[in-house]
CSV table of C-alpha atoms in Angstrom, one decimal:
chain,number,residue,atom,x,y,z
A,1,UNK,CA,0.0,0.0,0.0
A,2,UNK,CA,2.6,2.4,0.9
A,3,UNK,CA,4.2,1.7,-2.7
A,4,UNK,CA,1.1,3.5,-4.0
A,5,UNK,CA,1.4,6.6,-2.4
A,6,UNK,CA,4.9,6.3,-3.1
A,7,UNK,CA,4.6,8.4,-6.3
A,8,UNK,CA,2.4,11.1,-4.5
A,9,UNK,CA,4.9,11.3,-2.0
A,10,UNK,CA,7.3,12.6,-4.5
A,11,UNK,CA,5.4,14.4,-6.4
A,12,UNK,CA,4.0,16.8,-2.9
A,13,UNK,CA,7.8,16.5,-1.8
A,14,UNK,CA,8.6,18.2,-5.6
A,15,UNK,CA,5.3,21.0,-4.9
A,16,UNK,CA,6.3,22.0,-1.5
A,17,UNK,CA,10.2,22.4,-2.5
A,18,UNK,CA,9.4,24.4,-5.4
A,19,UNK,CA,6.8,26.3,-3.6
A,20,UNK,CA,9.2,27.1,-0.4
A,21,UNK,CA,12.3,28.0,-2.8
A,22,UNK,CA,9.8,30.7,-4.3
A,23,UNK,CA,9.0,31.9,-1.2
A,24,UNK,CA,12.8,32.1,-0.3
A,25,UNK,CA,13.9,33.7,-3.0
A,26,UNK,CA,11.2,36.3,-2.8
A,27,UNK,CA,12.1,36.6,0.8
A,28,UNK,CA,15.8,38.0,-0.1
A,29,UNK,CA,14.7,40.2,-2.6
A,30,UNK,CA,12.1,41.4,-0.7
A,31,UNK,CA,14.4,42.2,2.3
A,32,UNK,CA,16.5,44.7,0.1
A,33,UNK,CA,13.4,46.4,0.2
A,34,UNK,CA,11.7,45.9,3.5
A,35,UNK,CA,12.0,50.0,4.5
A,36,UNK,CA,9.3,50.8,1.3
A,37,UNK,CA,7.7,48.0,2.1
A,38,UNK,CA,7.2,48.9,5.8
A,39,UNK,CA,6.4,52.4,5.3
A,40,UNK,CA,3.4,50.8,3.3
A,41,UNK,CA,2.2,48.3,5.7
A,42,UNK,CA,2.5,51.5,8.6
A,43,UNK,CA,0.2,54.2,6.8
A,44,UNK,CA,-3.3,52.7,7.9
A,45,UNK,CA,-2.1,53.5,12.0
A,46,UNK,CA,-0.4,56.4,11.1
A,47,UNK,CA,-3.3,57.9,10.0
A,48,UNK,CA,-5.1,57.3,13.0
A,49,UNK,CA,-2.8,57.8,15.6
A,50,UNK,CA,-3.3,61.4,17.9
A,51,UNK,CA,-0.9,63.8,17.6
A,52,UNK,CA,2.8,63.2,18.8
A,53,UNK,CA,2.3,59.1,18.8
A,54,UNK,CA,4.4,57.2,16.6
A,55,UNK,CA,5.4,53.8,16.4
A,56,UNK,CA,8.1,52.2,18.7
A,57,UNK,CA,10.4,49.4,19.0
A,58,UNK,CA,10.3,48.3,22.8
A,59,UNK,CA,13.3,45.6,22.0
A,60,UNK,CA,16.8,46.2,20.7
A,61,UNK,CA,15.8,43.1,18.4
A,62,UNK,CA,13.0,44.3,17.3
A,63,UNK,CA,13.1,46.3,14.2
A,64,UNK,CA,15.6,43.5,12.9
A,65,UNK,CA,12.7,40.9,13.3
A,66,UNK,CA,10.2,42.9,12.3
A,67,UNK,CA,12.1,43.5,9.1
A,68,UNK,CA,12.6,39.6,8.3
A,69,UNK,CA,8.5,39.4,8.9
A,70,UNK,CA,8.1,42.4,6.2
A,71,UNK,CA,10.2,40.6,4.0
A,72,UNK,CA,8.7,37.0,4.3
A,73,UNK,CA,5.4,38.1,4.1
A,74,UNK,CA,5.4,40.3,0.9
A,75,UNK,CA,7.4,37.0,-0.7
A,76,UNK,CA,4.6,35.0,0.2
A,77,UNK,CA,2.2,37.7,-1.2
A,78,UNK,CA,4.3,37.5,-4.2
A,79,UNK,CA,4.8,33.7,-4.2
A,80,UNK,CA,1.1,32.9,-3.7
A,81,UNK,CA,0.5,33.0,-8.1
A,82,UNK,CA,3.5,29.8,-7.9
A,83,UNK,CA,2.4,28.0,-4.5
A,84,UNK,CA,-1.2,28.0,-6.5
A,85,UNK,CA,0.0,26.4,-9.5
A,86,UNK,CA,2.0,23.6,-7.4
A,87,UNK,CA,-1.3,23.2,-5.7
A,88,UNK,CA,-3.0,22.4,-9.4
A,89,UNK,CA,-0.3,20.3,-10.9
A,90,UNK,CA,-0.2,18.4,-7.4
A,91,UNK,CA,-4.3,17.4,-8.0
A,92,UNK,CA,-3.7,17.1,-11.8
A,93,UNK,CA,-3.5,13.9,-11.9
A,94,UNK,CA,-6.9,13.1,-10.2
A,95,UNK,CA,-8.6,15.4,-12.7
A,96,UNK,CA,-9.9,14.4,-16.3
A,97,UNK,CA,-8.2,16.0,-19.5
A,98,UNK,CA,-11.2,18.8,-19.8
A,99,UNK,CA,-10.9,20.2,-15.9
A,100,UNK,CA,-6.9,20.3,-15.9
A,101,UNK,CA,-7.5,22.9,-18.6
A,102,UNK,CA,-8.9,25.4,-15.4
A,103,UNK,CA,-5.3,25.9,-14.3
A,104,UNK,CA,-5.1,29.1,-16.0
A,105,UNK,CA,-8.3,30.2,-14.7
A,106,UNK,CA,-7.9,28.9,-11.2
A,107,UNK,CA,-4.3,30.2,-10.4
A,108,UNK,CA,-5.7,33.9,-12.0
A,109,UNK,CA,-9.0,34.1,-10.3
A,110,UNK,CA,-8.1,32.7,-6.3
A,111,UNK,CA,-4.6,35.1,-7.0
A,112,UNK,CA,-7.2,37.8,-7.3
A,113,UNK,CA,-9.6,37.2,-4.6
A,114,UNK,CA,-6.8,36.6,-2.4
A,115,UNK,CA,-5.6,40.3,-3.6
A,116,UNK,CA,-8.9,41.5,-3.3
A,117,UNK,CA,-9.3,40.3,0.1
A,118,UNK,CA,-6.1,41.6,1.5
A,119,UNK,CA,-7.3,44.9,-0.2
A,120,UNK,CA,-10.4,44.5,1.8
A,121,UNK,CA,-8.3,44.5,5.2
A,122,UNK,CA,-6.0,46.9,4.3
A,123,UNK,CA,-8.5,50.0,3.1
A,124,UNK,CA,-11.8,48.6,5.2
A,125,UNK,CA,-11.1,47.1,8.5
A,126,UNK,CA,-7.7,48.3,9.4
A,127,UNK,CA,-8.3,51.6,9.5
A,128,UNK,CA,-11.4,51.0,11.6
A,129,UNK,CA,-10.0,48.6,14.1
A,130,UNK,CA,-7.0,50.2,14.9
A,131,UNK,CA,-8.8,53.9,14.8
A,132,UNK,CA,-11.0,52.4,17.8
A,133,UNK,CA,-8.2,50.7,19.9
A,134,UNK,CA,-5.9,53.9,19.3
A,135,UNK,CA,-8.7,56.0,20.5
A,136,UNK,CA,-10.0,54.6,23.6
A,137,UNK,CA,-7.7,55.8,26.3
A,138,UNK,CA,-5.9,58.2,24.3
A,139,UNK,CA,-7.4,61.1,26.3
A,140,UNK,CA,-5.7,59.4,29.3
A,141,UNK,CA,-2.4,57.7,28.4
A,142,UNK,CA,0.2,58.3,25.2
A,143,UNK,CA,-0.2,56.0,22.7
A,144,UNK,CA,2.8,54.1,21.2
A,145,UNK,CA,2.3,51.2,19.2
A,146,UNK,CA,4.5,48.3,19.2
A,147,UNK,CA,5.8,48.0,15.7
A,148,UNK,CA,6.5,44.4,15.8
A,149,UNK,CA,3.2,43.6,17.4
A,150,UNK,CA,1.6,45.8,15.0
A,151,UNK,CA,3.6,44.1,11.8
A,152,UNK,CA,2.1,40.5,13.0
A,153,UNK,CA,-1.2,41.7,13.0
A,154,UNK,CA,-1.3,43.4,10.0
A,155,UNK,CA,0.0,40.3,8.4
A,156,UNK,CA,-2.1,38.1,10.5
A,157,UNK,CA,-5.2,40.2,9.4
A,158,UNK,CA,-4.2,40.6,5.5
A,159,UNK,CA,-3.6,36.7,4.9
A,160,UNK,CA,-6.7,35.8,6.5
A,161,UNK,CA,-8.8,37.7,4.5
A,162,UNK,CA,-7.2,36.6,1.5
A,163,UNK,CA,-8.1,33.2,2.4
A,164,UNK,CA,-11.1,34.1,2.9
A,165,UNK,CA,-11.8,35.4,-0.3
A,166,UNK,CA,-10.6,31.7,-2.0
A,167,UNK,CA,-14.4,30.8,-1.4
A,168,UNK,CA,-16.3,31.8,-4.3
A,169,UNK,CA,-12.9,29.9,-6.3
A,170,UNK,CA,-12.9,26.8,-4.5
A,171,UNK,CA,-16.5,26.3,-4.9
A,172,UNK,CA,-16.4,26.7,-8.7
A,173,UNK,CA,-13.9,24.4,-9.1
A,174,UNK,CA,-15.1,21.8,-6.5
A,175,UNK,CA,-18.4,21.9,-8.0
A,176,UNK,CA,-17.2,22.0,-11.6
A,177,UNK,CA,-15.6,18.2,-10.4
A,178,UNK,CA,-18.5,17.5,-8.4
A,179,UNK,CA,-17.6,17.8,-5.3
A,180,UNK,CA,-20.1,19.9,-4.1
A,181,UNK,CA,-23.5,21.3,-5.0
A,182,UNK,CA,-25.9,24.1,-4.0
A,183,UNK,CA,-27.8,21.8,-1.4
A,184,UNK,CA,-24.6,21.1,0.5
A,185,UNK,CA,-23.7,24.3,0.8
A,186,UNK,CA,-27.5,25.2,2.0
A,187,UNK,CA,-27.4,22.2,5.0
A,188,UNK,CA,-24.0,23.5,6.1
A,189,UNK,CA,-25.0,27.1,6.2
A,190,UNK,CA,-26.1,27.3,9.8
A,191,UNK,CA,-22.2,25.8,10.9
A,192,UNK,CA,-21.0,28.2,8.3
A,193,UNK,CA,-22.4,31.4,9.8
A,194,UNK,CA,-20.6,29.9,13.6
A,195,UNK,CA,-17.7,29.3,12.5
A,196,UNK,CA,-17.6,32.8,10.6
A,197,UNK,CA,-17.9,34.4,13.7
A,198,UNK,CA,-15.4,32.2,15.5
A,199,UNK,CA,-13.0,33.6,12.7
A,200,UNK,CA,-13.8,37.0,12.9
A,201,UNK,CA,-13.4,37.1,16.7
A,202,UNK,CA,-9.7,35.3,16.1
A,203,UNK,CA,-8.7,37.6,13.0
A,204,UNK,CA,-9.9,40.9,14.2
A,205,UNK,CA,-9.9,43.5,16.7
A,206,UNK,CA,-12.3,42.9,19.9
A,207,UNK,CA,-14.7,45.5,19.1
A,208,UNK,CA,-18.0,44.8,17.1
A,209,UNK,CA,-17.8,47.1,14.3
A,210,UNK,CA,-14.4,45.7,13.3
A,211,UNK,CA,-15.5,42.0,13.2
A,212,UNK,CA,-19.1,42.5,11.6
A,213,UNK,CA,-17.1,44.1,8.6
A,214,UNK,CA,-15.3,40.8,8.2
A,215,UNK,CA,-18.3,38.7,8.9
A,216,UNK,CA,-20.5,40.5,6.2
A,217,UNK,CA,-18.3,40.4,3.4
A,218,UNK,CA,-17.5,36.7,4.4
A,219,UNK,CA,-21.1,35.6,4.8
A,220,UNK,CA,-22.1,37.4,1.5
A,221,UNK,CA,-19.2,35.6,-0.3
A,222,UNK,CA,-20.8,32.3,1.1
A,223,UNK,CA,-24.3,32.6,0.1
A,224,UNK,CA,-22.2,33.7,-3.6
A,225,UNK,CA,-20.8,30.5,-3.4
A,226,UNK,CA,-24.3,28.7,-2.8
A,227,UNK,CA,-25.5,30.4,-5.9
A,228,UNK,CA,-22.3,29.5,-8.2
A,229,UNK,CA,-22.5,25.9,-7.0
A,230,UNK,CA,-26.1,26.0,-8.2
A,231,UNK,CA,-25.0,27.2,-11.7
A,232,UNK,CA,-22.4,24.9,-12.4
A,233,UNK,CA,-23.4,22.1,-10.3
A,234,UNK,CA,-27.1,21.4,-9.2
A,235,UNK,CA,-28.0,19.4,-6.5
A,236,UNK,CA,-30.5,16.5,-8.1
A,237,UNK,CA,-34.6,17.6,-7.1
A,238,UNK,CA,-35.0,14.8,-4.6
A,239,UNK,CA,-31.8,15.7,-2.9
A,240,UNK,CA,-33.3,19.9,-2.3
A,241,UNK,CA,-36.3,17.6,-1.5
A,242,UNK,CA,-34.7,15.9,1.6
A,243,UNK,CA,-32.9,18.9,2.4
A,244,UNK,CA,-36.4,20.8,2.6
A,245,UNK,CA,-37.6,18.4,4.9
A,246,UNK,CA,-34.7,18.1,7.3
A,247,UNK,CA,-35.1,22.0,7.7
């Protein structure tokens, strides 16, 4: 049995090397750049921060470290196009001729969504969140960020909603196989809308404004992702039939 998955084991082995040498690579060059970079990932707080704040380091060590997260995360950002393909050509052979053809589609559209939800983050809840936490208090103490804190919750923040945004994607493409349907998505919908919430309240600030504006855009991309499953891949009538009558 093991001799099966022998050739599977290779082939992931051959993904993941490729997909962590991208990210390495992308890393260094990134890191030549890191001061740009940061100066980027810094202007939502700035914005928002009272007069005479600023960001700090508290540790001797810190801007260093905070530099090498800068720099690995933009090379992931940069690297997620390749780690996507290596992701297709490791399910390729699973697939039949006609739906290994999507690889151009797939890698373009979830590299998008994943763009368009770190967009999301960046412009939309950032700037809300932190305006909020900055705010309270600020009458009473001085604020100064941690800018190493800060950098691991900005990246924190930005990958999860670019994951997030991979629904509407991986629903096409599991329903184009037949993984999935509409009425699956429907009987799971309850657990979805949980386990939203359980993300939002891991991914965000604590403060309800901040987390409803991830769980809107995430529970809007999921009812999207009913109806897409319905285009391209209808559950059977009897199936909604049960469903109906389980509800």
């Amino acid at each position: 049995m093991l001799e099966d998955f022998r050739p599977h084991l290779i082939d992931l082995r051959k993904r993941l090397v490729i997909s962590a040498l991208t990210v390495i690579v992308a890393f260094f060059i990134c890191f030549t750049f890191y001061q740009p970079i940061l100066n980027w990932m810094m202007m939502p707080v700035e914005a928002v921060l009272p007069k005479g704040s600023h960001m700090v380091a508290v540790e001797v060590q810190e801007t260093f470290f905070t530099a090498l997260k800068v720099s690995f995360f933009t090379g992931f950002v940069f690297s997620v196009p390749v780690i996507l393909w290596q992701v297709w050509k490791f399910l390729a052979p699973g697939l039949y001729d006609h739906e290994k053809k999507l690889i151009f589609p797939f890698v373009f559209f979830a590299t998008l969504m994943f763009v368009v939800g770190g967009a999301f983050a960046y412009y939309a809840v950032i700037p809300f969140g932190f305006k909020f936490l900055i705010n309270f208090g600020s009458q009473v103490v001085t604020v100064l960020p941690s800018i190493g804190k800060y950098v691991g919750f900005f990246t924190k923040l930005l990958v999860g909603f670019g994951i997030a945004f991979e629904l509407p994607v991986a629903t096409f493409f599991l329903a184009k196989i037949g993984l999935v349907n509409d009425a699956m998505l429907k009987s799971y919908f309850k657990y979805a809308i949980v386990a939203i919430f359980i993300v939002s309240a891991l991914l965000t600030p604590p403060d309800v404004l901040t987390q409803m504006l991830m769980v809107v855009p995430l529970t809007l991309l999921y009812l999207a992702s009913i109806l897409i499953a319905k285009i391209f891949n209808p559950a059977p009538k009897e199936d909604e039939e049960e469903d109906e009558e389980d509800e």
